[in-house]
Short mmCIF file of C-alpha atoms and ligand atoms in Angstrom, two decimals:
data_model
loop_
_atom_site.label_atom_id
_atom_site.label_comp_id
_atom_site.label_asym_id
_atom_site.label_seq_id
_atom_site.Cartn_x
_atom_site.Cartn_y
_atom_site.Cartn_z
CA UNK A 1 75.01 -2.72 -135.72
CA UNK A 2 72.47 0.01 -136.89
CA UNK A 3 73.63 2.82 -138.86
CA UNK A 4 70.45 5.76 -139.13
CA UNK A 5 69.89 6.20 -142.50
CA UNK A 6 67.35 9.15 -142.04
CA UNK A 7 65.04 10.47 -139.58
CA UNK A 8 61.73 10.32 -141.76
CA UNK A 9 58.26 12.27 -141.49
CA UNK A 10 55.67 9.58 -140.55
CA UNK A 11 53.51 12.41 -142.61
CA UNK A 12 55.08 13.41 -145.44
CA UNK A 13 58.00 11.35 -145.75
CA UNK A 14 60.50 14.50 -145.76
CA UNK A 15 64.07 12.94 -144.64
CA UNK A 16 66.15 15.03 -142.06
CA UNK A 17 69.77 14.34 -141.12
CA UNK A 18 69.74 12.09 -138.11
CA UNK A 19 72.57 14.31 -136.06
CA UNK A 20 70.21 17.83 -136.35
CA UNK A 21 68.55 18.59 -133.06
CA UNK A 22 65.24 17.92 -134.54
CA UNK A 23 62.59 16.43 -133.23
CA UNK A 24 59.37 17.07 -135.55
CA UNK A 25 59.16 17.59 -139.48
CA UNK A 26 60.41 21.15 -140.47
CA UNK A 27 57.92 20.93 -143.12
CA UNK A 28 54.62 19.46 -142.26
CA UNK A 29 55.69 19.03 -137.74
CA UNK A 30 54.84 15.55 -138.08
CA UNK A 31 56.75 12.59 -135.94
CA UNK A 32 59.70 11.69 -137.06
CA UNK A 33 60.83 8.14 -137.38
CA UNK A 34 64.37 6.57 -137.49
CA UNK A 35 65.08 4.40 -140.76
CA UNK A 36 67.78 2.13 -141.17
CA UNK A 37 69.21 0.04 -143.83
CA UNK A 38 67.63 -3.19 -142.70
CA UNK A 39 68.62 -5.53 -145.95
CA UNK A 40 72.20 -6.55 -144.63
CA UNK A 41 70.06 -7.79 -141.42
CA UNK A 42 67.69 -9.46 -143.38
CA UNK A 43 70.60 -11.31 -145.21
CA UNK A 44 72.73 -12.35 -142.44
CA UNK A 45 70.90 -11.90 -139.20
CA UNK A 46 67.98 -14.53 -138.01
CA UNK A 47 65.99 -13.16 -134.91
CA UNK A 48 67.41 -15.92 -132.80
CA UNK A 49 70.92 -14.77 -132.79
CA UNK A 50 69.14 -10.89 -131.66
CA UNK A 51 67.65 -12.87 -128.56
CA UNK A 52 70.71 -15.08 -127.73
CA UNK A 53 73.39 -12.65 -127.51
CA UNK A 54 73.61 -9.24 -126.29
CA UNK A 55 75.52 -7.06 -128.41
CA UNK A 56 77.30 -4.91 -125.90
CA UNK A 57 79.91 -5.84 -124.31
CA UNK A 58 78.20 -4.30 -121.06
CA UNK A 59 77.13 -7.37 -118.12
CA UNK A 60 74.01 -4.11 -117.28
CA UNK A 61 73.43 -3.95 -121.44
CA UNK A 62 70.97 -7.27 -122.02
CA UNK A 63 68.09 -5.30 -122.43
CA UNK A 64 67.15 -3.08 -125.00
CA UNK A 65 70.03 -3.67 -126.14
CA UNK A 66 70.24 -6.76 -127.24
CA UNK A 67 68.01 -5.17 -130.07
CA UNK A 68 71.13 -3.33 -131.08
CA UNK A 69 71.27 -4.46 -134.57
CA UNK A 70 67.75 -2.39 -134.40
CA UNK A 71 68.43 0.34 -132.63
CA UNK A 72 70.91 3.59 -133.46
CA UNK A 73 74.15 2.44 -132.56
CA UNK A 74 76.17 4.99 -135.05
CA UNK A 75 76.02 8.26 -136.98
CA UNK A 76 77.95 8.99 -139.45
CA UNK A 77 80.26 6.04 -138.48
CA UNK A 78 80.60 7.56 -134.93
CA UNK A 79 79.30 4.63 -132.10
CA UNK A 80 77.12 5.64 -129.50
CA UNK A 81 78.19 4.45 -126.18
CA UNK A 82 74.01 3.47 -124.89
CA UNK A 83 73.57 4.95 -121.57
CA UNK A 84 71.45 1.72 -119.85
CA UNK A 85 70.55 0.39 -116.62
CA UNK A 86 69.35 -2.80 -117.68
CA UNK A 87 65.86 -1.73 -119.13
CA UNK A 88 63.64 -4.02 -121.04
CA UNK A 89 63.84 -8.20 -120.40
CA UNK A 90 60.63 -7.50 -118.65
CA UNK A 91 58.78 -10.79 -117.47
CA UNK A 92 54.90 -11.68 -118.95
CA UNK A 93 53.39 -13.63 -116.96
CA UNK A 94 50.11 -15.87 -117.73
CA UNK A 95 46.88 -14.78 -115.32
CA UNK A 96 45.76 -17.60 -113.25
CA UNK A 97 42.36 -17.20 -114.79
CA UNK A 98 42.31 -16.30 -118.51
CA UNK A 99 44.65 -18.71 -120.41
CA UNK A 100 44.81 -16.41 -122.93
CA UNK A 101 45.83 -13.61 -120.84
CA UNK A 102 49.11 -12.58 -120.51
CA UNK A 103 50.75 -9.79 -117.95
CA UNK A 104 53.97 -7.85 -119.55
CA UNK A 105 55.20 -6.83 -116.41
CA UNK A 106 56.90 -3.20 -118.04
CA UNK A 107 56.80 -2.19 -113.96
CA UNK A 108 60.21 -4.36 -113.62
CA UNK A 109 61.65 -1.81 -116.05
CA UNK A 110 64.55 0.61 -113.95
CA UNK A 111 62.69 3.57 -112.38
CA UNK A 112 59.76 1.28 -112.24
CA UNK A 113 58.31 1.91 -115.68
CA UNK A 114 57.95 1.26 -119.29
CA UNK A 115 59.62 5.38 -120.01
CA UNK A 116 62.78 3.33 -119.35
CA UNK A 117 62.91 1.73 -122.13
CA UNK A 118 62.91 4.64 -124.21
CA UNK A 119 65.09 6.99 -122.47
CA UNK A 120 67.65 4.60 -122.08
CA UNK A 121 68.07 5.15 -126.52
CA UNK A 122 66.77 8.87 -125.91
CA UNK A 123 69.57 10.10 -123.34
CA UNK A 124 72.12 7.59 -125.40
CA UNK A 125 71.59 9.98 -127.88
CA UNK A 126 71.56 13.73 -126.30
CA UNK A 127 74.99 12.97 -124.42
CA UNK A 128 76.35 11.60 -127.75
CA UNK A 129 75.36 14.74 -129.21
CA UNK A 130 77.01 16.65 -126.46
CA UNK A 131 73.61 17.78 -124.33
CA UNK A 132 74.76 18.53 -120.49
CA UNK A 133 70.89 19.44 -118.93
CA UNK A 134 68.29 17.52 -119.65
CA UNK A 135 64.82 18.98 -118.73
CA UNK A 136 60.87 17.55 -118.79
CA UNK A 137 57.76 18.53 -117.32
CA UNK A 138 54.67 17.25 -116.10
CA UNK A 139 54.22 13.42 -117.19
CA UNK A 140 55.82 11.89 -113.60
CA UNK A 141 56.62 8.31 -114.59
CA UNK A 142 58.77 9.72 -117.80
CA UNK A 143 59.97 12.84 -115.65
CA UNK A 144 61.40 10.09 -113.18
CA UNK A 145 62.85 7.27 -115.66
CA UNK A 146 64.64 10.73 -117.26
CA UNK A 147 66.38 11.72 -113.88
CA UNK A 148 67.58 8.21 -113.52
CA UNK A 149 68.92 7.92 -117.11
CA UNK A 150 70.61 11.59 -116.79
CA UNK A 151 72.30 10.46 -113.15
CA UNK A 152 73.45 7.13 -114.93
CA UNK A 153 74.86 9.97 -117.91
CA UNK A 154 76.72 12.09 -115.59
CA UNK A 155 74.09 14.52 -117.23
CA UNK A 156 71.50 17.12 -115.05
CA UNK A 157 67.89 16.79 -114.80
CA UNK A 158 65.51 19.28 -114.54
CA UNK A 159 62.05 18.67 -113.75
CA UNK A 160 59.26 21.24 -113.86
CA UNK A 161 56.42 19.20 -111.91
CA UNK A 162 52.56 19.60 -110.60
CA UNK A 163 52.83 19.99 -107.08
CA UNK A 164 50.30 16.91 -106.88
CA UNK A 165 53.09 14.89 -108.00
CA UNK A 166 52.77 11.20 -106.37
CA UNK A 167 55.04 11.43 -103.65
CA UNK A 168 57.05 8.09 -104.63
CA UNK A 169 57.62 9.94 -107.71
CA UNK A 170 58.83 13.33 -105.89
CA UNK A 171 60.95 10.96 -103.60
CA UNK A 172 62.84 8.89 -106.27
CA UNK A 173 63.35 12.15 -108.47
CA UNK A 174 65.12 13.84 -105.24
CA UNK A 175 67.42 10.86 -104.62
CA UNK A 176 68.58 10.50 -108.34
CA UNK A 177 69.54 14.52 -107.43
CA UNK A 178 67.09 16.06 -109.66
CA UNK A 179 66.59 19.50 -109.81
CA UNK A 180 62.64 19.97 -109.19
CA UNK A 181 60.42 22.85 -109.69
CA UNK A 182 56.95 22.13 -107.89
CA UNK A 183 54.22 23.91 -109.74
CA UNK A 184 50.71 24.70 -107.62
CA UNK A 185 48.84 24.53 -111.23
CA UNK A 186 48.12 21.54 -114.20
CA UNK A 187 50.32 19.67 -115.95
CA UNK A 188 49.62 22.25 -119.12
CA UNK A 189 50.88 24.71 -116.62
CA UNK A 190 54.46 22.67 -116.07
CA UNK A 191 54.95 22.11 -119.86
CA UNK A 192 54.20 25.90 -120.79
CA UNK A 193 56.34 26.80 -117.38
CA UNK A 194 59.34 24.88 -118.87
CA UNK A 195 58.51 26.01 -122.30
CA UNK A 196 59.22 29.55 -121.20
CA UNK A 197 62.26 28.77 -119.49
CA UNK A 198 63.63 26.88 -122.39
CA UNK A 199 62.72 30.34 -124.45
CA UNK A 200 64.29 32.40 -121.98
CA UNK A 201 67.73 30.35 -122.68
CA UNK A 202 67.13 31.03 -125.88
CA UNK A 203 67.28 34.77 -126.00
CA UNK A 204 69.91 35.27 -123.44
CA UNK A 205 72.20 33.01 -125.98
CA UNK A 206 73.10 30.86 -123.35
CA UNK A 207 75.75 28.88 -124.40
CA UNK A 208 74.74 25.69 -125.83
CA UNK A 209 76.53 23.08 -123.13
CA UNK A 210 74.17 25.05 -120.87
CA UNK A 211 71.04 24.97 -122.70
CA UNK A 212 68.28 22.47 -121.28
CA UNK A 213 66.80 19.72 -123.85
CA UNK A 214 63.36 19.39 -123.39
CA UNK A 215 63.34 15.55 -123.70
CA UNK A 216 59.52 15.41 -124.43
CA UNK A 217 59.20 12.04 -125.03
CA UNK A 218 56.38 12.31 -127.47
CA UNK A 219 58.40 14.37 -130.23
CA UNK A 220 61.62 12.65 -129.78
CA UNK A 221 62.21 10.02 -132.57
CA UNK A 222 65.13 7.86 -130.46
CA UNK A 223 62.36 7.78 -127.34
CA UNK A 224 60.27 6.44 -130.09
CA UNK A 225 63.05 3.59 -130.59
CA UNK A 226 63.56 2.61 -127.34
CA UNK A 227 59.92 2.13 -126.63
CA UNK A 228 59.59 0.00 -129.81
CA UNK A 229 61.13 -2.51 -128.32
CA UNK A 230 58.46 -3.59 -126.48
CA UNK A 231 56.61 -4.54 -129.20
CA UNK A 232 59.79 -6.60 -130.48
CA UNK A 233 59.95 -8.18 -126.95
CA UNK A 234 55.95 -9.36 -126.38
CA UNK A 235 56.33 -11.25 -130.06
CA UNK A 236 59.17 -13.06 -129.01
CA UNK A 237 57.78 -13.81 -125.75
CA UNK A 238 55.00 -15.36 -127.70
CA UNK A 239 57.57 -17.66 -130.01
CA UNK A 240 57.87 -14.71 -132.44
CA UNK A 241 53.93 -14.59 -133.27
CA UNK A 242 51.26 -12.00 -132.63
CA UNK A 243 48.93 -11.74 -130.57
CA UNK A 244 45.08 -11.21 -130.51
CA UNK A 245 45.11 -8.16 -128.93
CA UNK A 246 47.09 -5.50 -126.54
CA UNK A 247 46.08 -3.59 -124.09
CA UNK A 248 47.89 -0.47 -123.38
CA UNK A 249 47.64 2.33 -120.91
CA UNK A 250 47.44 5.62 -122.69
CA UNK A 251 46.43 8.22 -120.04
CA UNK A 252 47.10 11.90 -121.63
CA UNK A 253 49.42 10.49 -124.89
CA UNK A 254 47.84 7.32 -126.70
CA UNK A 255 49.73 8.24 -129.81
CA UNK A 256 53.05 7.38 -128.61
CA UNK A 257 52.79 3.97 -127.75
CA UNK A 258 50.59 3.16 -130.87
CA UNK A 259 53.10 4.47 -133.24
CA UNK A 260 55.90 2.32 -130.95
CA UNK A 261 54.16 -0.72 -131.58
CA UNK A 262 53.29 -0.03 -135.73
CA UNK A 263 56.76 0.53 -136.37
CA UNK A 264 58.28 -2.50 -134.10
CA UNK A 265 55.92 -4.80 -136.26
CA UNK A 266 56.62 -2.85 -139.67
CA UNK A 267 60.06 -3.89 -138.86
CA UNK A 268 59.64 -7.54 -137.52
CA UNK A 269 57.90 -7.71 -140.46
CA UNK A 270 59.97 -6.27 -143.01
CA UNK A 271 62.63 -8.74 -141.62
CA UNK A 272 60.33 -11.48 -142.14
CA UNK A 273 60.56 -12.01 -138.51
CA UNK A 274 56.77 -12.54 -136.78
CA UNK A 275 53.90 -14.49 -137.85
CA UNK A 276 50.01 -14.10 -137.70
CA UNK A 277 48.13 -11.00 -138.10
CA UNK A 278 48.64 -8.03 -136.68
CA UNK A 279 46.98 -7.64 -133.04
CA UNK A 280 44.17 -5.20 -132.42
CA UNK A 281 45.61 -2.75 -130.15
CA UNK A 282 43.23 -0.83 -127.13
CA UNK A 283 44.57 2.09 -125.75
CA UNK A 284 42.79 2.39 -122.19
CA UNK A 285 42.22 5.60 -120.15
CA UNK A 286 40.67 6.72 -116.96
CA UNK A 287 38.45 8.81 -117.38
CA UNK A 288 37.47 11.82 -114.80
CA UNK A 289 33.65 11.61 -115.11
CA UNK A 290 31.26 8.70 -115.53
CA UNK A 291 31.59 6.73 -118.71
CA UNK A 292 30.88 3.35 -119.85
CA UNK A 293 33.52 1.05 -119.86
CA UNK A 294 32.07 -0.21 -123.29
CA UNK A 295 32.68 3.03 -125.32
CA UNK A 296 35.17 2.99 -127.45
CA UNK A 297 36.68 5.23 -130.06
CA UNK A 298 39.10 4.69 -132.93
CA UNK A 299 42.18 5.84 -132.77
CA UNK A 300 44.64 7.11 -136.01
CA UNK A 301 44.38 3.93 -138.43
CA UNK A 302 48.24 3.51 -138.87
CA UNK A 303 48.95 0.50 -141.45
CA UNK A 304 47.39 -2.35 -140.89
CA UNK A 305 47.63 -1.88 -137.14
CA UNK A 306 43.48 -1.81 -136.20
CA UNK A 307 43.59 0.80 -132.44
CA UNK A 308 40.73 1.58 -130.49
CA UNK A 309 41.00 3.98 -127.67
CA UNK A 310 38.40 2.80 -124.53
CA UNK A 311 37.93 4.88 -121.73
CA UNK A 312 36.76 3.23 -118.22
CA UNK A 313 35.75 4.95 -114.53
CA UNK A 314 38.27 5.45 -111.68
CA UNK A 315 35.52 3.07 -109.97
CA UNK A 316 36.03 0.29 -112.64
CA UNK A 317 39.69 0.47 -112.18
CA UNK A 318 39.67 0.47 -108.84
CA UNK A 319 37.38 -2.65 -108.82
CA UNK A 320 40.12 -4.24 -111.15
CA UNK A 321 42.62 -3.18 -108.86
CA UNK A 322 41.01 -5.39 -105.94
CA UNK A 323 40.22 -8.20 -108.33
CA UNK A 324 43.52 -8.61 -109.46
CA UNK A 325 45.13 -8.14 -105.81
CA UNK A 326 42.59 -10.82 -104.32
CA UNK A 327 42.64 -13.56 -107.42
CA UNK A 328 45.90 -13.10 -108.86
CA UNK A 329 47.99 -12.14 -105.96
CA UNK A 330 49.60 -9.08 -107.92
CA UNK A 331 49.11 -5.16 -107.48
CA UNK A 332 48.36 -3.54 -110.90
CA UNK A 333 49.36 -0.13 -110.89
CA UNK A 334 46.01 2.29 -111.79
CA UNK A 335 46.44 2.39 -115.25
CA UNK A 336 47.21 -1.44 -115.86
CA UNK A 337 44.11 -1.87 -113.42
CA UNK A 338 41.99 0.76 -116.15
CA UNK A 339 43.26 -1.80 -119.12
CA UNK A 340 42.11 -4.89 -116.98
CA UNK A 341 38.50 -3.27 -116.57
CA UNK A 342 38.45 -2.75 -120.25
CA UNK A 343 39.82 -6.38 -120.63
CA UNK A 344 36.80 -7.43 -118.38
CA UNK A 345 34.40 -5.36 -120.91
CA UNK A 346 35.97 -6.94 -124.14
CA UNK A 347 35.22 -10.59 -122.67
CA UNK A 348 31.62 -9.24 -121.70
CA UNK A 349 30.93 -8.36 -125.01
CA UNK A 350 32.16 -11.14 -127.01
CA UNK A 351 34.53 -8.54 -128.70
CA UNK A 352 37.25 -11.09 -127.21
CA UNK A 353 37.45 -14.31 -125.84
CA UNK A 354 39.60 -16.13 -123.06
CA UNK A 355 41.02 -18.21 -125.32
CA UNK A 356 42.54 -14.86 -127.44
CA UNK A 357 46.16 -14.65 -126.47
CA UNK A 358 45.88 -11.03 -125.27
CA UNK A 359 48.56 -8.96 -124.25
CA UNK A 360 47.81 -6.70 -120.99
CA UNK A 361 50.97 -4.10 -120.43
CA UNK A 362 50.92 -3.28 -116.72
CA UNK A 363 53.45 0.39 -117.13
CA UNK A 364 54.15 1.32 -113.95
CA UNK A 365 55.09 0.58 -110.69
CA UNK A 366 51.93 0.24 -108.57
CA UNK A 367 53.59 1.11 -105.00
CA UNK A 368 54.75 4.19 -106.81
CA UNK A 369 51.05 5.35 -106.83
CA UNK A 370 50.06 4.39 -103.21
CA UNK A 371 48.20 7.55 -102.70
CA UNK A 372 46.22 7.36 -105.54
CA UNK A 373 45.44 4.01 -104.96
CA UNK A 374 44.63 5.05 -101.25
CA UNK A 375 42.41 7.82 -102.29
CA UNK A 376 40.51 5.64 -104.73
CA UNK A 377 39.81 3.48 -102.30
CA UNK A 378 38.63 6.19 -99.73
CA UNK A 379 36.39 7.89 -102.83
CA UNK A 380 34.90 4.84 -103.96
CA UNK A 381 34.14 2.00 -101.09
CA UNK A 382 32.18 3.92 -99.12
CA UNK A 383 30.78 2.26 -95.79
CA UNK A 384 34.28 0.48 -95.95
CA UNK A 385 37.14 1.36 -93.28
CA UNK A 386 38.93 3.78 -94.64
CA UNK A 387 42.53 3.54 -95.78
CA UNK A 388 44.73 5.88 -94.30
CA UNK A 389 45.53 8.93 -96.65
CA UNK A 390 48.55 10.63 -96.58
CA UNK A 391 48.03 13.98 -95.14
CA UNK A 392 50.79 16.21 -96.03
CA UNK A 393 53.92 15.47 -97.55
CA UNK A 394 56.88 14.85 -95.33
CA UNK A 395 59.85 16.64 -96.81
CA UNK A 396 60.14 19.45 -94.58
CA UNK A 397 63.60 19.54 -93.23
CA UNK A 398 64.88 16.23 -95.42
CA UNK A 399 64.36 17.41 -98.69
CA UNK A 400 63.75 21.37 -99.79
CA UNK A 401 61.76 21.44 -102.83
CA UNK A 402 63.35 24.34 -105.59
ZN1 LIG B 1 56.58 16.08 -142.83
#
């Protein structure tokens, strides 16, 4: 089992007590990482017996969690009890065309999305600290995934939300019993909307088992742990070796994710654990206005972990999205679709081949974003029947937004 050492500035290297509320640097605000004491793992522990056994004695708890001996587990000799519903384990399946190209298919994740991973450790660790209201805004797949975890808790969610809100997403939220506040404005507008609310608690003192935790998942170092996992899970998918390359949605946060992925393979390889050289890792995005699907960016260098970010059209996705639906038989949500196009780009251009063991992570449920889908498809086939768009949400009378 993993004891925290530390949570550790990924900036300055300042160490803060793992059971404070914190969730940046109080010197510099950088990210904060969890450290363990990883040498008794290294002297007893060989990766095989992590992937053969789960470690909690939970049937739901193979996970995640069978990455126990790498994940918080106690503080200050206290166990955490993980709150899980069976995240991680995710398939990755080969494409029928590339025989390099693998699928890692994150939308099998509870709540339909890679988020589950990491609030699974994330809400582990706010009820074992005593949190009773858990609140997010904006970012729907993670707002979801964090009313799931919080129902599975015993624990409220509150969810400050653009009114736009994929209505999968708005439906799934209601049936976990979320408490949702629909905003007619921007995401910014839900996260500074929240962000006054959570000041408001502030001020009026409200007692602390009433305050709401904004579980932003891209300050919170035990999110940070449960997403690592999938970096963990691809290598020993892939017989404990890198890959090439992954692909990896980043829409409005490609940060997250990178960092994820540099510390899971700081730690396989601190262990000793993987083999090969580090993968180049592409964060993809759609972007709003025309782009070429060739440009590219770099992202922050972090240790030998070489990131580009690549931005491609809501047209190029949505010609990956019918590509993949008509030659592989399986619906890539719109981001995975946006990492496919930039897959297709990278083979153009030499940059990789389909030989390259490549790594394409598909986030999301895709039937959870229907309407976009459905919309893409009305903006961008013109001449073509049209799909039917949905024309109004219907709620009224079944569910009352707040
Ligand atoms: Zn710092």
């Amino acid at each position: 089992m993993a004891a925290i050492t530390s949570l550790e500035c990924s900036r300055c290297h300042h160490a803060v007590a793992p059971d404070t509320a914190q969730m940046r640097c109080p010197l510099c605000s950088g990210r904060l990482f969890v450290r363990y004491d990883l040498d008794p793992l290294q002297r007893t522990t060989q990766h095989d017996d992590i992937a053969a056994s789960p470690r909690i004695p939970d049937q739901s708890a193979v996970g995640v969690w069978r990455y126990a001996s790498l994940l918080p587990t106690s503080i200050h000799g206290t166990a955490i009890t993980p709150v899980s519903l069976g995240e991680g384990n995710t398939p990755m399946r080969r494409s029928r065309r590339y025989p390099g190209l693998h699928l890692k298919q994150e939308d099998t994740n509870p709540a339909g999305t890679v988020h589950a991973r990491g609030l699974s450790v994330a809400v582990s660790l706010a009820k074992h600290n005593g949190t009773q209201h858990l609140a997010h805004a904006a970012a729907e797949d993670i707002a979801v995934a964090l009313a799931a975890y919080a129902a599975a808790a015993g624990l409220a969610a509150h969810l400050v939300l653009p009114q736009n809100v994929p209505f999968a997403h708005y439906l799934e939220a209601n049936v976990y019993s979320a408490d949702i506040t629909l905003v007619d404005g921007s995401a910014v507008d839900c996260t500074r909307i929240l962000s006054q609310r959570l000041q408001s608690q502030q001020q009026a003192n409200a007692p602390s088992d009433q305050l709401w935790i904004d579980l932003a998942a891209d300050d919170n170092p035990f999110y940070l742990e449960g997403l690592k996992t999938l970096g963990y899970e691809l290598v020993e998918q892939l017989g404990w070796t890198y890959p090439a390359a992954i692909l990896y949605p980043s829409s409005n946060d490609p940060e997250t994710m990178l960092l994820a992925l540099a510390k899971s393979f700081d730690e396989l390889e601190a262990l000793g654990w993987v083999s090969g050289t580090r993968p180049q890792l592409y964060a993809v995005a759609t972007a709003e206005e025309p782009v070429s699907a060739a440009t590219t960016s770099p992202l922050h260098a972090h240790n030998q972990s070489a990131s580009q970010t690549m931005a491609v059209t809501a047209a190029e996705a949505l010609a990956s999205t019918l590509d993949w639906g008509r030659n592989e038989g399986i619906v890539l949500s719109p981001m995975a679709a946006a990492a496919a196009a930039a897959y297709a780009t990278l083979l153009a251009n030499g940059q990789l081949l389909p030989a390259d063991t490549v790594v394409l992570v598909n986030p999301a449920a895709a039937l959870k974003y229907t309407d976009i889908t459905a919309e893409a498809m009305h903006l961008h086939r013109p001449g073509r029947p049209a799909v039917k768009l949905p024309t109004s949400l219907p709620v009224g009378g079944i569910i009352t937004p707040v």
